[in-house]
Structure formats: structure tokens, C-alpha cells
GROMACS .gro file of N, CA and C in nm:
model
  381
    1UNK      N    1   0.084  -0.118   0.000
    1UNK     CA    2   0.000   0.000   0.000
    1UNK      C    3   0.088   0.124   0.000
    2UNK      N    4   0.035   0.228  -0.051
    2UNK     CA    5   0.110   0.353  -0.060
    2UNK      C    6   0.101   0.429   0.072
    3UNK      N    7   0.199   0.514   0.095
    3UNK     CA    8   0.203   0.595   0.215
    3UNK      C    9   0.101   0.708   0.202
    4UNK      N   10   0.019   0.729   0.304
    4UNK     CA   11  -0.086   0.832   0.297
    4UNK      C   12  -0.027   0.972   0.308
    5UNK      N   13   0.091   0.986   0.368
    5UNK     CA   14   0.152   1.117   0.386
    5UNK      C   15   0.253   1.149   0.277
    6UNK      N   16   0.246   1.084   0.167
    6UNK     CA   17   0.345   1.102   0.062
    6UNK      C   18   0.325   1.236  -0.010
    7UNK      N   19   0.432   1.285  -0.069
    7UNK     CA   20   0.425   1.405  -0.150
    7UNK      C   21   0.407   1.369  -0.297
    8UNK      N   22   0.475   1.267  -0.341
    8UNK     CA   23   0.467   1.224  -0.480
    8UNK      C   24   0.386   1.095  -0.484
    9UNK      N   25   0.278   1.093  -0.559
    9UNK     CA   26   0.197   0.970  -0.561
    9UNK      C   27   0.273   0.856  -0.629
   10UNK      N   28   0.271   0.742  -0.566
   10UNK     CA   29   0.335   0.624  -0.622
   10UNK      C   30   0.226   0.542  -0.690
   11UNK      N   31   0.243   0.521  -0.817
   11UNK     CA   32   0.138   0.450  -0.892
   11UNK      C   33   0.174   0.303  -0.906
   12UNK      N   34   0.074   0.224  -0.928
   12UNK     CA   35   0.095   0.082  -0.953
   12UNK      C   36   0.150   0.063  -1.093
   13UNK      N   37   0.222  -0.046  -1.117
   13UNK     CA   38   0.269  -0.072  -1.254
   13UNK      C   39   0.151  -0.093  -1.348
   14UNK      N   40   0.166  -0.043  -1.469
   14UNK     CA   41   0.060  -0.052  -1.569
   14UNK      C   42   0.103  -0.149  -1.677
   15UNK      N   43   0.015  -0.239  -1.714
   15UNK     CA   44   0.042  -0.330  -1.824
   15UNK      C   45  -0.003  -0.260  -1.951
   16UNK      N   46   0.091  -0.232  -2.038
   16UNK     CA   47   0.059  -0.161  -2.162
   16UNK      C   48  -0.009  -0.256  -2.260
   17UNK      N   49  -0.114  -0.207  -2.322
   17UNK     CA   50  -0.188  -0.284  -2.422
   17UNK      C   51  -0.196  -0.201  -2.550
   18UNK      N   52  -0.212  -0.265  -2.664
   18UNK     CA   53  -0.226  -0.187  -2.786
   18UNK      C   54  -0.353  -0.102  -2.782
   19UNK      N   55  -0.339   0.022  -2.818
   19UNK     CA   56  -0.452   0.114  -2.817
   19UNK      C   57  -0.507   0.130  -2.959
   20UNK      N   58  -0.620   0.199  -2.971
   20UNK     CA   59  -0.685   0.216  -3.101
   20UNK      C   60  -0.598   0.297  -3.196
   21UNK      N   61  -0.523   0.394  -3.144
   21UNK     CA   62  -0.441   0.479  -3.231
   21UNK      C   63  -0.334   0.400  -3.304
   22UNK      N   64  -0.295   0.287  -3.251
   22UNK     CA   65  -0.194   0.205  -3.319
   22UNK      C   66  -0.248   0.143  -3.447
   23UNK      N   67  -0.379   0.136  -3.459
   23UNK     CA   68  -0.442   0.073  -3.575
   23UNK      C   69  -0.496   0.175  -3.675
   24UNK      N   70  -0.453   0.300  -3.667
   24UNK     CA   71  -0.507   0.405  -3.754
   24UNK      C   72  -0.486   0.376  -3.902
   25UNK      N   73  -0.370   0.331  -3.948
   25UNK     CA   74  -0.358   0.304  -4.091
   25UNK      C   75  -0.456   0.198  -4.141
   26UNK      N   76  -0.492   0.104  -4.057
   26UNK     CA   77  -0.584  -0.001  -4.100
   26UNK      C   78  -0.729   0.043  -4.097
   27UNK      N   79  -0.759   0.150  -4.024
   27UNK     CA   80  -0.898   0.190  -4.006
   27UNK      C   81  -0.931   0.325  -4.067
   28UNK      N   82  -0.842   0.381  -4.147
   28UNK     CA   83  -0.869   0.512  -4.206
   28UNK      C   84  -0.842   0.512  -4.355
   29UNK      N   85  -0.897   0.611  -4.422
   29UNK     CA   86  -0.884   0.624  -4.567
   29UNK      C   87  -0.836   0.766  -4.598
   30UNK      N   88  -0.743   0.778  -4.690
   30UNK     CA   89  -0.699   0.908  -4.739
   30UNK      C   90  -0.759   0.929  -4.877
   31UNK      N   91  -0.834   1.038  -4.894
   31UNK     CA   92  -0.898   1.067  -5.022
   31UNK      C   93  -0.809   1.159  -5.103
   32UNK      N   94  -0.773   1.118  -5.223
   32UNK     CA   95  -0.687   1.197  -5.312
   32UNK      C   96  -0.750   1.199  -5.451
   33UNK      N   97  -0.694   1.279  -5.540
   33UNK     CA   98  -0.747   1.285  -5.676
   33UNK      C   99  -0.700   1.164  -5.756
   34UNK      N  100  -0.778   1.130  -5.857
   34UNK     CA  101  -0.743   1.017  -5.944
   34UNK      C  102  -0.614   1.046  -6.020
   35UNK      N  103  -0.590   1.171  -6.056
   35UNK     CA  104  -0.468   1.208  -6.128
   35UNK      C  105  -0.343   1.182  -6.045
   36UNK      N  106  -0.350   1.206  -5.914
   36UNK     CA  107  -0.232   1.181  -5.830
   36UNK      C  108  -0.205   1.032  -5.815
   37UNK      N  109  -0.308   0.950  -5.819
   37UNK     CA  110  -0.288   0.805  -5.815
   37UNK      C  111  -0.229   0.757  -5.946
   38UNK      N  112  -0.282   0.808  -6.059
   38UNK     CA  113  -0.234   0.766  -6.191
   38UNK      C  114  -0.088   0.807  -6.215
   39UNK      N  115  -0.049   0.923  -6.165
   39UNK     CA  116   0.088   0.970  -6.189
   39UNK      C  117   0.190   0.911  -6.093
   40UNK      N  118   0.145   0.844  -5.988
   40UNK     CA  119   0.237   0.781  -5.893
   40UNK      C  120   0.285   0.872  -5.782
   41UNK      N  121   0.227   0.990  -5.770
   41UNK     CA  122   0.267   1.083  -5.664
   41UNK      C  123   0.235   1.025  -5.526
   42UNK      N  124   0.123   0.958  -5.515
   42UNK     CA  125   0.082   0.902  -5.386
   42UNK      C  126   0.181   0.795  -5.340
   43UNK      N  127   0.234   0.716  -5.432
   43UNK     CA  128   0.332   0.612  -5.396
   43UNK      C  129   0.458   0.674  -5.336
   44UNK      N  130   0.495   0.795  -5.382
   44UNK     CA  131   0.616   0.859  -5.330
   44UNK      C  132   0.600   0.906  -5.186
   45UNK      N  133   0.476   0.917  -5.137
   45UNK     CA  134   0.452   0.960  -5.000
   45UNK      C  135   0.473   0.846  -4.899
   46UNK      N  136   0.477   0.721  -4.946
   46UNK     CA  137   0.493   0.603  -4.860
   46UNK      C  138   0.388   0.597  -4.749
   47UNK      N  139   0.264   0.616  -4.786
   47UNK     CA  140   0.155   0.611  -4.690
   47UNK      C  141   0.123   0.467  -4.653
   48UNK      N  142   0.093   0.445  -4.526
   48UNK     CA  143   0.049   0.312  -4.484
   48UNK      C  144  -0.104   0.302  -4.484
   49UNK      N  145  -0.171   0.415  -4.499
   49UNK     CA  146  -0.317   0.416  -4.502
   49UNK      C  147  -0.367   0.370  -4.638
   50UNK      N  148  -0.495   0.333  -4.640
   50UNK     CA  149  -0.559   0.301  -4.766
   50UNK      C  150  -0.586   0.431  -4.842
   51UNK      N  151  -0.556   0.433  -4.970
   51UNK     CA  152  -0.573   0.553  -5.053
   51UNK      C  153  -0.685   0.526  -5.153
   52UNK      N  154  -0.781   0.618  -5.159
   52UNK     CA  155  -0.894   0.606  -5.252
   52UNK      C  156  -0.905   0.734  -5.333
   53UNK      N  157  -0.952   0.720  -5.455
   53UNK     CA  158  -0.974   0.837  -5.541
   53UNK      C  159  -1.112   0.897  -5.513
   54UNK      N  160  -1.118   1.028  -5.518
   54UNK     CA  161  -1.245   1.098  -5.500
   54UNK      C  162  -1.324   1.086  -5.630
   55UNK      N  163  -1.453   1.046  -5.618
   55UNK     CA  164  -1.537   1.029  -5.737
   55UNK      C  165  -1.673   1.096  -5.715
   56UNK      N  166  -1.734   1.139  -5.824
   56UNK     CA  167  -1.872   1.190  -5.827
   56UNK      C  168  -1.895   1.304  -5.727
   57UNK      N  169  -1.805   1.398  -5.720
   57UNK     CA  170  -1.823   1.509  -5.627
   57UNK      C  171  -1.853   1.642  -5.697
   58UNK      N  172  -1.853   1.644  -5.829
   58UNK     CA  173  -1.878   1.769  -5.902
   58UNK      C  174  -2.025   1.810  -5.897
   59UNK      N  175  -2.114   1.714  -5.898
   59UNK     CA  176  -2.257   1.745  -5.908
   59UNK      C  177  -2.328   1.745  -5.773
   60UNK      N  178  -2.256   1.729  -5.664
   60UNK     CA  179  -2.319   1.728  -5.532
   60UNK      C  180  -2.354   1.871  -5.493
   61UNK      N  181  -2.475   1.890  -5.446
   61UNK     CA  182  -2.520   2.023  -5.408
   61UNK      C  183  -2.598   2.018  -5.278
   62UNK      N  184  -2.664   2.127  -5.251
   62UNK     CA  185  -2.740   2.140  -5.127
   62UNK      C  186  -2.856   2.040  -5.120
   63UNK      N  187  -2.915   2.007  -5.235
   63UNK     CA  188  -3.029   1.914  -5.236
   63UNK      C  189  -2.988   1.772  -5.198
   64UNK      N  190  -2.859   1.739  -5.209
   64UNK     CA  191  -2.811   1.605  -5.175
   64UNK      C  192  -2.784   1.587  -5.027
   65UNK      N  193  -2.785   1.695  -4.951
   65UNK     CA  194  -2.760   1.683  -4.807
   65UNK      C  195  -2.885   1.633  -4.738
   66UNK      N  196  -2.869   1.535  -4.651
   66UNK     CA  197  -2.983   1.467  -4.592
   66UNK      C  198  -3.062   1.556  -4.496
   67UNK      N  199  -2.994   1.626  -4.406
   67UNK     CA  200  -3.063   1.706  -4.305
   67UNK      C  201  -3.043   1.856  -4.322
   68UNK      N  202  -2.972   1.898  -4.426
   68UNK     CA  203  -2.943   2.039  -4.444
   68UNK      C  204  -2.971   2.079  -4.589
   69UNK      N  205  -3.091   2.050  -4.637
   69UNK     CA  206  -3.122   2.075  -4.778
   69UNK      C  207  -3.204   2.201  -4.801
   70UNK      N  208  -3.239   2.276  -4.698
   70UNK     CA  209  -3.320   2.396  -4.718
   70UNK      C  210  -3.231   2.512  -4.763
   71UNK      N  211  -3.286   2.593  -4.851
   71UNK     CA  212  -3.215   2.711  -4.900
   71UNK      C  213  -3.306   2.832  -4.888
   72UNK      N  214  -3.326   2.884  -4.767
   72UNK     CA  215  -3.417   2.997  -4.750
   72UNK      C  216  -3.355   3.125  -4.805
   73UNK      N  217  -3.442   3.220  -4.836
   73UNK     CA  218  -3.395   3.351  -4.882
   73UNK      C  219  -3.358   3.430  -4.757
   74UNK      N  220  -3.232   3.467  -4.746
   74UNK     CA  221  -3.182   3.534  -4.626
   74UNK      C  222  -3.156   3.681  -4.654
   75UNK      N  223  -3.182   3.762  -4.553
   75UNK     CA  224  -3.151   3.904  -4.559
   75UNK      C  225  -3.075   3.938  -4.430
   76UNK      N  226  -2.956   3.994  -4.443
   76UNK     CA  227  -2.871   4.023  -4.328
   76UNK      C  228  -2.855   4.174  -4.315
   77UNK      N  229  -2.877   4.224  -4.195
   77UNK     CA  230  -2.856   4.366  -4.166
   77UNK      C  231  -2.730   4.378  -4.080
   78UNK      N  232  -2.615   4.414  -4.139
   78UNK     CA  233  -2.490   4.416  -4.062
   78UNK      C  234  -2.482   4.529  -3.960
   79UNK      N  235  -2.564   4.632  -3.974
   79UNK     CA  236  -2.558   4.742  -3.878
   79UNK      C  237  -2.629   4.706  -3.748
   80UNK      N  238  -2.737   4.629  -3.757
   80UNK     CA  239  -2.812   4.592  -3.637
   80UNK      C  240  -2.784   4.449  -3.592
   81UNK      N  241  -2.698   4.377  -3.663
   81UNK     CA  242  -2.661   4.238  -3.630
   81UNK      C  243  -2.783   4.146  -3.625
   82UNK      N  244  -2.871   4.157  -3.724
   82UNK     CA  245  -2.988   4.070  -3.730
   82UNK      C  246  -2.996   4.006  -3.868
   83UNK      N  247  -3.062   3.891  -3.873
   83UNK     CA  248  -3.085   3.820  -3.999
   83UNK      C  249  -3.233   3.790  -4.011
   84UNK      N  250  -3.284   3.792  -4.133
   84UNK     CA  251  -3.424   3.761  -4.159
   84UNK      C  252  -3.431   3.642  -4.253
   85UNK      N  253  -3.523   3.550  -4.225
   85UNK     CA  254  -3.544   3.432  -4.308
   85UNK      C  255  -3.692   3.424  -4.342
   86UNK      N  256  -3.731   3.480  -4.456
   86UNK     CA  257  -3.871   3.479  -4.502
   86UNK      C  258  -3.967   3.521  -4.392
   87UNK      N  259  -3.937   3.630  -4.329
   87UNK     CA  260  -4.025   3.680  -4.225
   87UNK      C  261  -3.986   3.636  -4.086
   88UNK      N  262  -3.910   3.530  -4.071
   88UNK     CA  263  -3.865   3.487  -3.939
   88UNK      C  264  -3.753   3.580  -3.894
   89UNK      N  265  -3.740   3.597  -3.766
   89UNK     CA  266  -3.644   3.692  -3.711
   89UNK      C  267  -3.540   3.615  -3.630
   90UNK      N  268  -3.413   3.628  -3.667
   90UNK     CA  269  -3.305   3.560  -3.598
   90UNK      C  270  -3.207   3.663  -3.545
   91UNK      N  271  -3.154   3.638  -3.427
   91UNK     CA  272  -3.048   3.722  -3.373
   91UNK      C  273  -2.914   3.656  -3.403
   92UNK      N  274  -2.819   3.734  -3.447
   92UNK     CA  275  -2.686   3.678  -3.467
   92UNK      C  276  -2.623   3.650  -3.331
   93UNK      N  277  -2.516   3.575  -3.331
   93UNK     CA  278  -2.452   3.535  -3.206
   93UNK      C  279  -2.405   3.655  -3.125
   94UNK      N  280  -2.345   3.754  -3.191
   94UNK     CA  281  -2.293   3.870  -3.121
   94UNK      C  282  -2.406   3.949  -3.055
   95UNK      N  283  -2.514   3.971  -3.128
   95UNK     CA  284  -2.628   4.044  -3.072
   95UNK      C  285  -2.690   3.967  -2.956
   96UNK      N  286  -2.704   3.835  -2.973
   96UNK     CA  287  -2.760   3.752  -2.867
   96UNK      C  288  -2.670   3.754  -2.743
   97UNK      N  289  -2.538   3.753  -2.764
   97UNK     CA  290  -2.444   3.754  -2.653
   97UNK      C  291  -2.460   3.880  -2.570
   98UNK      N  292  -2.465   3.997  -2.636
   98UNK     CA  293  -2.477   4.122  -2.562
   98UNK      C  294  -2.613   4.134  -2.495
   99UNK      N  295  -2.718   4.084  -2.558
   99UNK     CA  296  -2.850   4.085  -2.497
   99UNK      C  297  -2.851   3.998  -2.373
  100UNK      N  298  -2.795   3.878  -2.383
  100UNK     CA  299  -2.790   3.787  -2.269
  100UNK      C  300  -2.704   3.845  -2.158
  101UNK      N  301  -2.590   3.905  -2.193
  101UNK     CA  302  -2.500   3.961  -2.093
  101UNK      C  303  -2.570   4.072  -2.015
  102UNK      N  304  -2.646   4.156  -2.086
  102UNK     CA  305  -2.715   4.266  -2.020
  102UNK      C  306  -2.820   4.214  -1.923
  103UNK      N  307  -2.897   4.115  -1.964
  103UNK     CA  308  -2.998   4.057  -1.876
  103UNK      C  309  -2.932   3.988  -1.758
  104UNK      N  310  -2.821   3.919  -1.783
  104UNK     CA  311  -2.750   3.849  -1.676
  104UNK      C  312  -2.697   3.947  -1.572
  105UNK      N  313  -2.640   4.060  -1.616
  105UNK     CA  314  -2.587   4.159  -1.522
  105UNK      C  315  -2.700   4.219  -1.440
  106UNK      N  316  -2.812   4.253  -1.504
  106UNK     CA  317  -2.925   4.309  -1.430
  106UNK      C  318  -2.980   4.209  -1.329
  107UNK      N  319  -2.984   4.082  -1.366
  107UNK     CA  320  -3.032   3.978  -1.276
  107UNK      C  321  -2.938   3.962  -1.157
  108UNK      N  322  -2.807   3.964  -1.183
  108UNK     CA  323  -2.710   3.950  -1.074
  108UNK      C  324  -2.716   4.068  -0.979
  109UNK      N  325  -2.733   4.189  -1.031
  109UNK     CA  326  -2.744   4.306  -0.945
  109UNK      C  327  -2.867   4.295  -0.857
  110UNK      N  328  -2.977   4.247  -0.914
  110UNK     CA  329  -3.100   4.231  -0.837
  110UNK      C  330  -3.083   4.126  -0.727
  111UNK      N  331  -3.018   4.016  -0.761
  111UNK     CA  332  -2.998   3.909  -0.663
  111UNK      C  333  -2.904   3.956  -0.553
  112UNK      N  334  -2.793   4.019  -0.589
  112UNK     CA  335  -2.697   4.063  -0.488
  112UNK      C  336  -2.754   4.171  -0.399
  113UNK      N  337  -2.840   4.255  -0.454
  113UNK     CA  338  -2.898   4.362  -0.374
  113UNK      C  339  -2.995   4.306  -0.270
  114UNK      N  340  -3.070   4.199  -0.305
  114UNK     CA  341  -3.171   4.146  -0.215
  114UNK      C  342  -3.126   4.022  -0.140
  115UNK      N  343  -3.016   3.961  -0.179
  115UNK     CA  344  -2.978   3.833  -0.119
  115UNK      C  345  -2.915   3.850   0.018
  116UNK      N  346  -2.830   3.949   0.035
  116UNK     CA  347  -2.758   3.964   0.162
  116UNK      C  348  -2.829   4.071   0.245
  117UNK      N  349  -2.887   4.028   0.356
  117UNK     CA  350  -2.958   4.120   0.444
  117UNK      C  351  -2.903   4.098   0.585
  118UNK      N  352  -2.833   4.195   0.638
  118UNK     CA  353  -2.780   4.186   0.774
  118UNK      C  354  -2.678   4.075   0.792
  119UNK      N  355  -2.602   4.045   0.690
  119UNK     CA  356  -2.497   3.944   0.701
  119UNK      C  357  -2.546   3.802   0.680
  120UNK      N  358  -2.676   3.781   0.662
  120UNK     CA  359  -2.727   3.646   0.636
  120UNK      C  360  -2.772   3.637   0.491
  121UNK      N  361  -2.761   3.521   0.437
  121UNK     CA  362  -2.801   3.500   0.298
  121UNK      C  363  -2.945   3.453   0.294
  122UNK      N  364  -3.027   3.521   0.217
  122UNK     CA  365  -3.168   3.487   0.205
  122UNK      C  366  -3.194   3.419   0.071
  123UNK      N  367  -3.299   3.342   0.064
  123UNK     CA  368  -3.340   3.280  -0.061
  123UNK      C  369  -3.425   3.380  -0.137
  124UNK      N  370  -3.389   3.405  -0.261
  124UNK     CA  371  -3.461   3.501  -0.344
  124UNK      C  372  -3.543   3.424  -0.445
  125UNK      N  373  -3.672   3.452  -0.451
  125UNK     CA  374  -3.761   3.386  -0.547
  125UNK      C  375  -3.774   3.476  -0.669
  126UNK      N  376  -3.755   3.416  -0.787
  126UNK     CA  377  -3.767   3.492  -0.912
  126UNK      C  378  -3.907   3.475  -0.968
  127UNK      N  379  -3.956   3.580  -1.033
  127UNK     CA  380  -4.084   3.569  -1.101
  127UNK      C  381  -4.189   3.632  -1.027
   0.00000   0.00000   0.00000
């Protein structure tokens, strides 16, 4: 057993086992152009990974994406940091951040003003 008053922790010996990273060449694919395979450039790299040529990627578009195929008409107002999507109203991240920060600061001031009364901490109910 290890000493409880020790400064440097003494660890038990570890039996090393092969990890997943050791098998990366067998479990991954490098995508390259067909021209680089035909010219032999890929062979000069001495890769241990499987090398495949990229095919049928010229005609892929937004309609081919399974969960991201919508193309709404967007209008962006860079001065007010807002975006419009066919009448829907979206806040950009920066505008949302400052709005949230302002509400958060006001909430904290309200809590700190009412929470400490006479040196004791009180429970503050919101709403």
C-alpha cells in the first residue's frame, strides 16, 4: 500500500496494451485525386493508409444533403446584427451575446442587492 503522507503519488505498474491509435492506418482512408494516383505521386509519400480516389463530387449540391437541404432567402442587416429568413427573425450570435449579458448583469445586481440582508443569505424567489 502507498504511504498516505506522501508528497509524490506512487502508482501501480501498468500493463501496456495496444490502443486504437496504433491501428489508424488499417482503419482510415486518405482521399486523393485520381490524377495523383495515376501519376504515382501518392506512392512517393509512402503512406500506410488506404488511398482512394475521389469520385462523383462535381454534381453534389445542397439538395443532396440529408438534413441540411433547405435554402431559404436570407436578408442580413450588418448594422443591427440581425438576420431575416422569409419573415422569421433571428439574432446573430454577437447580438444575442450582448443581450444575454445585459440581462445576466441586471439579474445579478437584483440578486446581490436582495440576497444579503444583515450578514445572512436569504433565498430570493424569481418571477
